[in-house]
PDB file of C-alpha atoms in Angstrom:
ATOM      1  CA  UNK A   1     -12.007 -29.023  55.106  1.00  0.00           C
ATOM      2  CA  UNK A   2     -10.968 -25.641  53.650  1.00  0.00           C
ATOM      3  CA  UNK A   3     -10.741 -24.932  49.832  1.00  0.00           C
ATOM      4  CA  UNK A   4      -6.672 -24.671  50.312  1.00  0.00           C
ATOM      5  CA  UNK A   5      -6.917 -28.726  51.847  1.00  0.00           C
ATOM      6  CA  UNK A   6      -9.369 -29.722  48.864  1.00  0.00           C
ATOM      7  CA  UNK A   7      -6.849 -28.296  46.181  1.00  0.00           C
ATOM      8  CA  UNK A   8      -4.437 -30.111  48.060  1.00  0.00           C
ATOM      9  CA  UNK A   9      -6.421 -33.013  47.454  1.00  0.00           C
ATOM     10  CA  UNK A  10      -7.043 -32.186  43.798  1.00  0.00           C
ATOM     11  CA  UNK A  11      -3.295 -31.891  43.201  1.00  0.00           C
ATOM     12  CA  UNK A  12      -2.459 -35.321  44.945  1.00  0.00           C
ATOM     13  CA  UNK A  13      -5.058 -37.202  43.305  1.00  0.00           C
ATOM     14  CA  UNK A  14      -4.416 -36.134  39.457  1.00  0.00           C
ATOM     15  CA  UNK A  15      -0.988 -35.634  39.925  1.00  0.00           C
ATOM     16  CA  UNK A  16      -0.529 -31.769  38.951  1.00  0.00           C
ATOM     17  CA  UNK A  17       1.476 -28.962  39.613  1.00  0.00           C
ATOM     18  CA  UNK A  18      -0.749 -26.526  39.345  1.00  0.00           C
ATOM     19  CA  UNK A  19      -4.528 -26.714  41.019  1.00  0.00           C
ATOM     20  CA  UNK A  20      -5.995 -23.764  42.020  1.00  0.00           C
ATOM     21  CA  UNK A  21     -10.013 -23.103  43.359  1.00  0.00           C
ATOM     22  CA  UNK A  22     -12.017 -20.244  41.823  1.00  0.00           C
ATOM     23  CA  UNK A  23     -13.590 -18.617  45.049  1.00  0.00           C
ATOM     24  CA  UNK A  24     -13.075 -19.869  48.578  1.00  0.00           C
ATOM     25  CA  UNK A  25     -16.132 -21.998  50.400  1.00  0.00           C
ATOM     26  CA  UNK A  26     -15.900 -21.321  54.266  1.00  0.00           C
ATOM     27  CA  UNK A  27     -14.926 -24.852  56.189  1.00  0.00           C
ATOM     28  CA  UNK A  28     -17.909 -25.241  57.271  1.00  0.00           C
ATOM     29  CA  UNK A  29     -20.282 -25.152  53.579  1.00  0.00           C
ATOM     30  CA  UNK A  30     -20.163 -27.599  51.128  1.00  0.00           C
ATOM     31  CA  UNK A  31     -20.857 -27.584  47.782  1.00  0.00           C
ATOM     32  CA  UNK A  32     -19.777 -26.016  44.516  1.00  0.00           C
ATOM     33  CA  UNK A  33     -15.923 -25.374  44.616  1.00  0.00           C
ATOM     34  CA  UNK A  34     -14.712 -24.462  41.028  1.00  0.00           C
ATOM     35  CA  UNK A  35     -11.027 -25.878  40.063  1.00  0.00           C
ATOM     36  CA  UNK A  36      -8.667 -24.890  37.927  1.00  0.00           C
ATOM     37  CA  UNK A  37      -5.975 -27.752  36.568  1.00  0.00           C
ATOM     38  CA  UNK A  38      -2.872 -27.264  34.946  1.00  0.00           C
ATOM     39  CA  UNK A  39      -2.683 -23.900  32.675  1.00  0.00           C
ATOM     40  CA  UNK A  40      -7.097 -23.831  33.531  1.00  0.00           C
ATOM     41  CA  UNK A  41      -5.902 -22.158  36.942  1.00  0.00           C
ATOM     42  CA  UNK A  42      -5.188 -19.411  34.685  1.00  0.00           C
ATOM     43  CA  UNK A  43      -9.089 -18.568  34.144  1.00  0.00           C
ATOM     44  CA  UNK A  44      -9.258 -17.322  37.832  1.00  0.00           C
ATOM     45  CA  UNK A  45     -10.465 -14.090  36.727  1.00  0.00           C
ATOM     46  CA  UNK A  46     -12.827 -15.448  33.906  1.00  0.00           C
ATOM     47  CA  UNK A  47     -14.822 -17.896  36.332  1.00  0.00           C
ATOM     48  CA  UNK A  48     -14.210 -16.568  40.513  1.00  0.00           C
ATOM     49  CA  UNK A  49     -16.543 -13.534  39.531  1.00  0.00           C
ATOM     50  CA  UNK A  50     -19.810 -14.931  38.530  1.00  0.00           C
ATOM     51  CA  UNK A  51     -22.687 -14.998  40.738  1.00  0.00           C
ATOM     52  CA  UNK A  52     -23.296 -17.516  43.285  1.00  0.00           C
ATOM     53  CA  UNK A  53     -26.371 -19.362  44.846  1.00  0.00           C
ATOM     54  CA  UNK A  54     -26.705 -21.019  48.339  1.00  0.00           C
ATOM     55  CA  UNK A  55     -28.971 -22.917  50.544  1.00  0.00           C
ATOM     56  CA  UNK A  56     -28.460 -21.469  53.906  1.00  0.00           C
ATOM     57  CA  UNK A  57     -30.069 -22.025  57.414  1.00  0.00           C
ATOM     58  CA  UNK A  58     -30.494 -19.332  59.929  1.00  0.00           C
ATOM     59  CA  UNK A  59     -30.589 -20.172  63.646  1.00  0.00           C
ATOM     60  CA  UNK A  60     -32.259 -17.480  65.700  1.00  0.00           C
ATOM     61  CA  UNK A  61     -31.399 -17.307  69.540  1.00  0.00           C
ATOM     62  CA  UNK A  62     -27.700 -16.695  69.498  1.00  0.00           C
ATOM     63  CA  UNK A  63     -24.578 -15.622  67.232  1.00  0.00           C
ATOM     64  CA  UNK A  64     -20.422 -16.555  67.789  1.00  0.00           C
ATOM     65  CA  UNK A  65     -17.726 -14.988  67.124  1.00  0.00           C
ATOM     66  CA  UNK A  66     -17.514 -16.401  63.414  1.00  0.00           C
ATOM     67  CA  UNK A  67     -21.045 -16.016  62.576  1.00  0.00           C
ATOM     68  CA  UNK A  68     -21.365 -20.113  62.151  1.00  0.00           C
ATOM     69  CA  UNK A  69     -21.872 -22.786  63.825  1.00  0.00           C
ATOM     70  CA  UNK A  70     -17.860 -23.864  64.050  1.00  0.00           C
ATOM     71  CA  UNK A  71     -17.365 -20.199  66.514  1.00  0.00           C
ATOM     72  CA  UNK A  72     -17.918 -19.464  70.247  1.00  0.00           C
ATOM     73  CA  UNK A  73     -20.951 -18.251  70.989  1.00  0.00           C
ATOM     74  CA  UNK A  74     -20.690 -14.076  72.129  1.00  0.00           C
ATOM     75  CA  UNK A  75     -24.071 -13.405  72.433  1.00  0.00           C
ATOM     76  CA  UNK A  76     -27.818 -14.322  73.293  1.00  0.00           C
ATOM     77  CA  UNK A  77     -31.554 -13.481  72.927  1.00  0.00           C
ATOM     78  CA  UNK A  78     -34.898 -14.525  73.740  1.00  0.00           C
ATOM     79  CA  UNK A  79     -36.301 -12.352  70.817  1.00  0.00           C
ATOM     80  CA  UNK A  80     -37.154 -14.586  68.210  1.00  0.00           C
ATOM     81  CA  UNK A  81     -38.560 -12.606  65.589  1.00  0.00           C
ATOM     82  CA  UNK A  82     -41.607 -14.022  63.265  1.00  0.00           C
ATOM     83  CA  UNK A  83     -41.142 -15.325  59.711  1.00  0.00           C
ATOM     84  CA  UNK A  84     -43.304 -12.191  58.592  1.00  0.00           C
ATOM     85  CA  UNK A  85     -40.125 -10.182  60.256  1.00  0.00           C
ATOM     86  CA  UNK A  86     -37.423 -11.656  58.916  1.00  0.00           C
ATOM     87  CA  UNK A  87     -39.128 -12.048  55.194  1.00  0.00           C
ATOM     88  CA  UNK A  88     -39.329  -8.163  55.272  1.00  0.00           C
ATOM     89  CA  UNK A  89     -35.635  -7.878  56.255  1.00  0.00           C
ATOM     90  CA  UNK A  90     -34.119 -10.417  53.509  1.00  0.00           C
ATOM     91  CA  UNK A  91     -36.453  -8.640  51.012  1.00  0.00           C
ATOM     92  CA  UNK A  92     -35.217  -4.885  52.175  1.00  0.00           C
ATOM     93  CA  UNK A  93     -31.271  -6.299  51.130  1.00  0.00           C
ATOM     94  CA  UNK A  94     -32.367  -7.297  47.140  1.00  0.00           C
ATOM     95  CA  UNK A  95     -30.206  -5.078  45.299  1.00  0.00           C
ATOM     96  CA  UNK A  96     -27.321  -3.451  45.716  1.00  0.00           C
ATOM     97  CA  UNK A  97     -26.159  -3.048  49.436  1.00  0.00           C
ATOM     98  CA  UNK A  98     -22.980  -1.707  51.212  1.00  0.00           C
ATOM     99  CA  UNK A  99     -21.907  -5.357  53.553  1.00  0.00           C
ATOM    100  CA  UNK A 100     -19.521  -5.376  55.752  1.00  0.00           C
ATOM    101  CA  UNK A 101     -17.230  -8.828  56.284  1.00  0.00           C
ATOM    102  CA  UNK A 102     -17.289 -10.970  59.168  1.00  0.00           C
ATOM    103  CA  UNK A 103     -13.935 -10.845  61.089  1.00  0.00           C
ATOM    104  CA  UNK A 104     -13.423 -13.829  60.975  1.00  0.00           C
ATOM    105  CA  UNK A 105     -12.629 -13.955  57.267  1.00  0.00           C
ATOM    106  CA  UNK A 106     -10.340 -14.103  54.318  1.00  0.00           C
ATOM    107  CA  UNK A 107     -10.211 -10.382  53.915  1.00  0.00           C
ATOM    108  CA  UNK A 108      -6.492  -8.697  54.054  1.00  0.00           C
ATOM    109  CA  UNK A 109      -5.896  -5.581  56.571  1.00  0.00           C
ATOM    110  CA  UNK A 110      -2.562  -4.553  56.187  1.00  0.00           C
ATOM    111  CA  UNK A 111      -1.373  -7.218  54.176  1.00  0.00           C
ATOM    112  CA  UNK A 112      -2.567  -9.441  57.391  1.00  0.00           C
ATOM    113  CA  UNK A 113      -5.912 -12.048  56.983  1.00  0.00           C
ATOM    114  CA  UNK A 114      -8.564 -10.707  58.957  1.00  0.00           C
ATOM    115  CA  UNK A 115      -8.918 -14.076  60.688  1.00  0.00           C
ATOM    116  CA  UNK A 116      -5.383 -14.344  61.844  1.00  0.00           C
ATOM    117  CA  UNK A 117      -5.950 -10.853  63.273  1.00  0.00           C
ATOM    118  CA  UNK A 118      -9.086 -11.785  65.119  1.00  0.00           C
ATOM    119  CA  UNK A 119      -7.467 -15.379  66.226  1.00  0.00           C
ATOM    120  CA  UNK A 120      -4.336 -13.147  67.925  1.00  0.00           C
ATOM    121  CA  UNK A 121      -7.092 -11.121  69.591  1.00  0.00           C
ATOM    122  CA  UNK A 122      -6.456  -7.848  67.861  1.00  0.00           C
ATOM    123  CA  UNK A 123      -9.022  -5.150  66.675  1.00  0.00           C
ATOM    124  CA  UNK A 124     -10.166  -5.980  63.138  1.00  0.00           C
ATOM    125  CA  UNK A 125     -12.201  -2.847  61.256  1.00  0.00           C
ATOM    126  CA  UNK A 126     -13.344  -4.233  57.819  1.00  0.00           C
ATOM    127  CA  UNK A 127     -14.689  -1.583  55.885  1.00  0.00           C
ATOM    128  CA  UNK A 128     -18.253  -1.874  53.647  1.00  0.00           C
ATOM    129  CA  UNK A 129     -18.088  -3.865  50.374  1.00  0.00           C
ATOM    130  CA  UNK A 130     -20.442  -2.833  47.979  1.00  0.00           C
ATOM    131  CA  UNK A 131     -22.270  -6.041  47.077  1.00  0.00           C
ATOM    132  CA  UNK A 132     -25.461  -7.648  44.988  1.00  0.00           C
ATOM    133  CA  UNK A 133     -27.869  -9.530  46.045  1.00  0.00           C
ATOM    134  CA  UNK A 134     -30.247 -11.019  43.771  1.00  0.00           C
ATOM    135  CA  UNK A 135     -32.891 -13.244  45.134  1.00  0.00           C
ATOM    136  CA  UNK A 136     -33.662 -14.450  48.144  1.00  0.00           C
ATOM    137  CA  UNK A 137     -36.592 -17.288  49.012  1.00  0.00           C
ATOM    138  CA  UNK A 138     -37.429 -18.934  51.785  1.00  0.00           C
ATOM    139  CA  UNK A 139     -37.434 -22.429  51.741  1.00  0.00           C
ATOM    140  CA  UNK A 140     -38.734 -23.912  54.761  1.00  0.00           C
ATOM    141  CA  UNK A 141     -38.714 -23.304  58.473  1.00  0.00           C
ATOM    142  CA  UNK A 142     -37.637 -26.314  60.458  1.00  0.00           C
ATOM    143  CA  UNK A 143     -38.213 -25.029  64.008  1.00  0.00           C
ATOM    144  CA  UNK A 144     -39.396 -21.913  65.438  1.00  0.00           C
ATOM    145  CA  UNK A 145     -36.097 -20.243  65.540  1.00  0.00           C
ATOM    146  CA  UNK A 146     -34.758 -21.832  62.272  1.00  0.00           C
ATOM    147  CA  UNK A 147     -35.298 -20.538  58.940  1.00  0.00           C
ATOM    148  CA  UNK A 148     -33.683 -22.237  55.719  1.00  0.00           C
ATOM    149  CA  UNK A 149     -33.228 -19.649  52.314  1.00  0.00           C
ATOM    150  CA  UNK A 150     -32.109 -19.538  48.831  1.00  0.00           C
ATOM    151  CA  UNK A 151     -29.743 -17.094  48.219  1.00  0.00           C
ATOM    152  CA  UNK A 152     -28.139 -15.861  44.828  1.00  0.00           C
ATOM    153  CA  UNK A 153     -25.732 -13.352  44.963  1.00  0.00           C
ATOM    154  CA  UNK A 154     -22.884 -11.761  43.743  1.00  0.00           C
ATOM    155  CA  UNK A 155     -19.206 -12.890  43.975  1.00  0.00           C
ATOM    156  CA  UNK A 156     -17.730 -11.561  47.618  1.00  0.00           C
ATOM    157  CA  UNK A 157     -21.102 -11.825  49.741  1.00  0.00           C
ATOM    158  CA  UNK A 158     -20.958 -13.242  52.548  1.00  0.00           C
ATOM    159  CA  UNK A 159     -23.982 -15.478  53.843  1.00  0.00           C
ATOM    160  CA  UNK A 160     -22.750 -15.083  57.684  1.00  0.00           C
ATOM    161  CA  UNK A 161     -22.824 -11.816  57.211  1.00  0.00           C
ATOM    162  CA  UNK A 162     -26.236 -11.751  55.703  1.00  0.00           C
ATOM    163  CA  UNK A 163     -27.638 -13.962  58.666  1.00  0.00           C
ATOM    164  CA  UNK A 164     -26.019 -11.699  61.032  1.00  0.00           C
ATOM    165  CA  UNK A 165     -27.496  -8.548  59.595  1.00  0.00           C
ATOM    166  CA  UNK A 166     -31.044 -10.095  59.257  1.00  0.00           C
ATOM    167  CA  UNK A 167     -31.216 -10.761  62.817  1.00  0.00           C
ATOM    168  CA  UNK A 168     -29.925  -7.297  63.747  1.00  0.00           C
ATOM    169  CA  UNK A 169     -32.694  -5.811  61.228  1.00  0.00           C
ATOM    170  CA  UNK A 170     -35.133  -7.819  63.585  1.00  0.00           C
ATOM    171  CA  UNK A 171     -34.159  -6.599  66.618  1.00  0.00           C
ATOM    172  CA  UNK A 172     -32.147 -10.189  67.328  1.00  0.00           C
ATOM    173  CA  UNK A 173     -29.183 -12.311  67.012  1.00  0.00           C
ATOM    174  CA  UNK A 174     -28.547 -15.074  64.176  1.00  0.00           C
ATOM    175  CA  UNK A 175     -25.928 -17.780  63.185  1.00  0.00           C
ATOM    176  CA  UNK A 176     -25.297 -19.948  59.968  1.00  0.00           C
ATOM    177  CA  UNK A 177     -25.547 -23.148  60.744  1.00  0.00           C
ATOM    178  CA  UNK A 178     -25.558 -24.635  57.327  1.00  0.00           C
ATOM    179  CA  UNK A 179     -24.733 -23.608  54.237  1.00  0.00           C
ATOM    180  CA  UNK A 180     -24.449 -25.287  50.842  1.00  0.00           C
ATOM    181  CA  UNK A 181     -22.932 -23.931  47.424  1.00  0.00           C
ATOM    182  CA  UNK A 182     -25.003 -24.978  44.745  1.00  0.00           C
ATOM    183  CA  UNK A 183     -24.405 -22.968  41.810  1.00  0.00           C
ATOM    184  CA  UNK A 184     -21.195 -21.084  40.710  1.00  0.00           C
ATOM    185  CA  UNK A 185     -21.791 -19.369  37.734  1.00  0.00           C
ATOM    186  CA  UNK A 186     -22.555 -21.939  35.639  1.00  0.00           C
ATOM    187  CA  UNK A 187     -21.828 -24.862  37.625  1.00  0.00           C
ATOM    188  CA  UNK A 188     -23.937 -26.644  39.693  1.00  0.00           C
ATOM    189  CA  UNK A 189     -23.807 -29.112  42.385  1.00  0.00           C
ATOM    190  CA  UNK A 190     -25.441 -31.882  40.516  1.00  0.00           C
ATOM    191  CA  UNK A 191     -22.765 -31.605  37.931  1.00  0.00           C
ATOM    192  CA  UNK A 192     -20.088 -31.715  40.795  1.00  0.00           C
ATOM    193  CA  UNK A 193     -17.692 -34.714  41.498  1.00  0.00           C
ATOM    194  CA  UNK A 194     -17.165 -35.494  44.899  1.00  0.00           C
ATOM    195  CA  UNK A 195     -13.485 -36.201  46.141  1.00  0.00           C
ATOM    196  CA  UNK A 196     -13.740 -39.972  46.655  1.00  0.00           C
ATOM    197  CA  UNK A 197     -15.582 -40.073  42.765  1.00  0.00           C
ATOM    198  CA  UNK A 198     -12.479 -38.354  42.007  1.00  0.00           C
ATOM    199  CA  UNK A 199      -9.993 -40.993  43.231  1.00  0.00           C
ATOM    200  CA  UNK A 200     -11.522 -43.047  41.353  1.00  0.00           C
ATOM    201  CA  UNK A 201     -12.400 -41.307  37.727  1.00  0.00           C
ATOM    202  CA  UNK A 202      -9.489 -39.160  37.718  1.00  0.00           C
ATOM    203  CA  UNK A 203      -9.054 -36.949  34.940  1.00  0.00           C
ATOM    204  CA  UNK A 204     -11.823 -37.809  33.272  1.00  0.00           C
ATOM    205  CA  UNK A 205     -13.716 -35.898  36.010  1.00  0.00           C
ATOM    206  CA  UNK A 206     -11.377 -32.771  34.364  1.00  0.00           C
ATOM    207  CA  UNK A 207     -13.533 -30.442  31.269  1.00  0.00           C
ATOM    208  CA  UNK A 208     -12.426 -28.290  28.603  1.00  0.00           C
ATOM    209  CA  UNK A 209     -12.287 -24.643  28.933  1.00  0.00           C
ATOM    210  CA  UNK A 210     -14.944 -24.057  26.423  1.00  0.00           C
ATOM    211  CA  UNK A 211     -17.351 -26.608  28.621  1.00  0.00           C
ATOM    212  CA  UNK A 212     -16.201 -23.841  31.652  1.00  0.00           C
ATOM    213  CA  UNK A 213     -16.924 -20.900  30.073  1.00  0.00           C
ATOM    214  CA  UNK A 214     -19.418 -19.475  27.532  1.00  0.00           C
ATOM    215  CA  UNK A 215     -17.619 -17.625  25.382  1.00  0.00           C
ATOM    216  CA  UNK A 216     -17.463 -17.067  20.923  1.00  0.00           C
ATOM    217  CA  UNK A 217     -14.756 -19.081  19.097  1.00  0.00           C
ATOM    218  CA  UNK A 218     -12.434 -17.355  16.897  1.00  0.00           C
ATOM    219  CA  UNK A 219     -10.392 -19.436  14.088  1.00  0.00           C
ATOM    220  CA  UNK A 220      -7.452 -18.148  12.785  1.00  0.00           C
ATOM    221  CA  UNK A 221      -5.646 -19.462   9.524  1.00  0.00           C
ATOM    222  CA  UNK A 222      -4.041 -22.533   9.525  1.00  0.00           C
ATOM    223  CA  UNK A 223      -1.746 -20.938   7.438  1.00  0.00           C
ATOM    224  CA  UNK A 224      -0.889 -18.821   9.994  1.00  0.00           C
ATOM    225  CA  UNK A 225      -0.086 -21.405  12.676  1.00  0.00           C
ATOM    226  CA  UNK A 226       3.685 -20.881  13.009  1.00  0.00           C
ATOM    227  CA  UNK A 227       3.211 -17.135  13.389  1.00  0.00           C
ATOM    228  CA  UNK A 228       1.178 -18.276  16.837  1.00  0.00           C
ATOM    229  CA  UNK A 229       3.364 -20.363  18.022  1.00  0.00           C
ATOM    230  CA  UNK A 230       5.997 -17.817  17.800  1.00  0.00           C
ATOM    231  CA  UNK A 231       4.337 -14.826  18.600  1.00  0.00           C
ATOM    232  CA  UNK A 232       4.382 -12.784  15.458  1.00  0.00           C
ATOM    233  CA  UNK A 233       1.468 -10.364  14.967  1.00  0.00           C
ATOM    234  CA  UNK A 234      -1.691 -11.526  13.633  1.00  0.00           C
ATOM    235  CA  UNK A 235      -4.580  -9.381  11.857  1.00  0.00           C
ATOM    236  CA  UNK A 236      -7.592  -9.656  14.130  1.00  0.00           C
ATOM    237  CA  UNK A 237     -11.031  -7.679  14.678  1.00  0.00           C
ATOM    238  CA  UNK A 238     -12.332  -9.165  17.054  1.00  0.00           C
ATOM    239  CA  UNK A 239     -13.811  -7.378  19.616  1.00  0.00           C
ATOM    240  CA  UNK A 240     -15.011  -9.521  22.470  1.00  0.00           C
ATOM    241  CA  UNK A 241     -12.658 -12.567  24.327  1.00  0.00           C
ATOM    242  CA  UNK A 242     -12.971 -15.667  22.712  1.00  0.00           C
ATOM    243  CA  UNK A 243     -11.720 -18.765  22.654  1.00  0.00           C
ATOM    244  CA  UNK A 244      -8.660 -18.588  19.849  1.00  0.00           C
ATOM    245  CA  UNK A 245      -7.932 -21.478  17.730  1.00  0.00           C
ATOM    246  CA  UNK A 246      -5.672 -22.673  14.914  1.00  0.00           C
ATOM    247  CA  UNK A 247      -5.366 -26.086  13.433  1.00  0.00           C
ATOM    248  CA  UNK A 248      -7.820 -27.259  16.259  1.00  0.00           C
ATOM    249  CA  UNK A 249      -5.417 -26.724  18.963  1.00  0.00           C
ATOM    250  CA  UNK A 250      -6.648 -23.628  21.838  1.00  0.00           C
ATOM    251  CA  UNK A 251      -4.357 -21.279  22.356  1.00  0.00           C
ATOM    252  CA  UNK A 252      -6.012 -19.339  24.767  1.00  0.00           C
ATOM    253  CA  UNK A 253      -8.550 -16.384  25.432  1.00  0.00           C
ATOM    254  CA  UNK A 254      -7.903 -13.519  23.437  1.00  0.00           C
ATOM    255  CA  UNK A 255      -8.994 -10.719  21.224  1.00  0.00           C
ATOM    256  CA  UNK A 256      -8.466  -8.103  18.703  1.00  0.00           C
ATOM    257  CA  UNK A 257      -6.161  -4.680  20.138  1.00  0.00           C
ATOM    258  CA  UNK A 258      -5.438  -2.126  17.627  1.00  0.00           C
ATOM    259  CA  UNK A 259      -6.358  -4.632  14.818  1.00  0.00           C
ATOM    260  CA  UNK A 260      -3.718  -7.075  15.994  1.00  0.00           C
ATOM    261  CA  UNK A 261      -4.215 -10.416  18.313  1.00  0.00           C
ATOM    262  CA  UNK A 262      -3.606 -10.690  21.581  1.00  0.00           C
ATOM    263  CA  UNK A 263      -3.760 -13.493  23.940  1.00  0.00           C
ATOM    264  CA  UNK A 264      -4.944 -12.581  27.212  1.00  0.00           C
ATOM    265  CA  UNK A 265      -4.593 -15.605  28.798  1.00  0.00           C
ATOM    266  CA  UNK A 266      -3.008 -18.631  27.470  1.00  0.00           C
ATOM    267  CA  UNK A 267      -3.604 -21.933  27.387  1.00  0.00           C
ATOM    268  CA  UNK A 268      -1.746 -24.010  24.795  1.00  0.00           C
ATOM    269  CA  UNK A 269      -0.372 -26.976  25.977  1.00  0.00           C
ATOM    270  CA  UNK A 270       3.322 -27.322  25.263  1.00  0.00           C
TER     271      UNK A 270
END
């Protein structure tokens, strides 16, 4: 299914409003697909732009249209380059490296996704996006023309893309045909709850914001509670976000501007 369908699923099963996911997983992946409930779809910008790791296979011999295994295959090749080959090319892209999107993929050209483009059979010209990658290992090679990596990366890499540019590095073609989340940011697959555990454990599958994100905790007053819940300014030094609280309740992520309190982001429950 794709991230939109598993919100979808998210918001039937609890009940809510408001779901939203913190980074989209391609259809065909599975794994580690970070939601946001109720006012927690508000830390979007906190939690979709931490680094991400992936198991990914690479099949050699071929590559589609979508760079997986759910496109139409475009192209072919006997060349199937050695393990020696394409270790040298996943080393060469540790770092920082210019990428360039598959088509088929969420990207916007003139206000358009770059898929629906490519499904109408129009032209799609993505430009580079400057992206990180940080590790790559190689985990085992289940046939001759299969290869199966770690990958850890930065938020907006593409794995397709890296497959496809591997292969071209070798001097062949390349498609993803599997592809597993299992870390975002700080959450990892084994901590996951799958969508039929869900059905079952409801919100008690749902954590706290400070469980979400590592961040300081700042306390304000009690005395000063009725000045937060109506907005009246509020001495504060703080420099970093943190998590702000009075009386025990979270208000939201804030910090100090110009010596007074601001909430960034809130999250007070009415």
């Amino acid at each position: 299914m794709s991230s939109a369908q598993a919100v979808s699923r998210v918001k039937r099963l609890l009940g809510e409003k408001t779901v939203g996911h913190m980074g989209t997983l391609d259809p065909m992946a599975e794994g580690v697909l970070v939601i946001g409930v109720g006012k927690c779809a508000r830390l979007f910008d906190y939690i979709s732009g931490r680094k991400k790791s992936y198991i990914a296979k690479f099949k050699f011999g071929y590559e589609t249209d979508t760079l997986d295994a759910l496109g139409n295959i475009t192209q072919t090749t006997s060349d199937i380059p050695s393990v020696d080959a394409v270790l040298h090319a996943m080393c060469s892209l540790v770092g920082d490296i210019e990428q360039i999107p598959p088509v088929y993929s969420a990207k916007h050209v003139d206000g358009k996704r770059a898929y629906a483009l490519a499904r109408d059979g129009q032209a799609v010209d993505l430009k580079p996006v400057r992206v990180t990658i940080y590790d790559t290992e190689l985990i085992c090679q289940p046939k001759m023309d299969e290869m199966v990596f770690s990958v850890t990366c930065s938020s907006g890499t593409y794995i397709r893309a890296i497959c496809r540019d591997v292969a071209k590095m070798c001097g062949s073609l390349a498609t993803l045909t599997y592809l597993q989340r299992t870390k975002s940011g700080n959450f990892d697959v084994k901590d996951s709850v799958r969508l039929e555990n869900l059905e079952r454990i409801k919100e008690q599958a749902i954590i706290s914001p400070q469980d979400a994100l590592d961040l300081p905790v700042y306390q304000v007053d009690g005395a000063l509670y009725d000045d937060m819940v109506h907005g009246r300014k509020i001495k504060c030094n703080v420099e970093d976000d943190s998590f702000i609280f009075c009386n025990g309740i979270l208000f939201g992520i804030g910090r100090g501007v110009d010596g007074v309190l601001k909430i960034k982001t809130y999250l007070r429950d009415e």
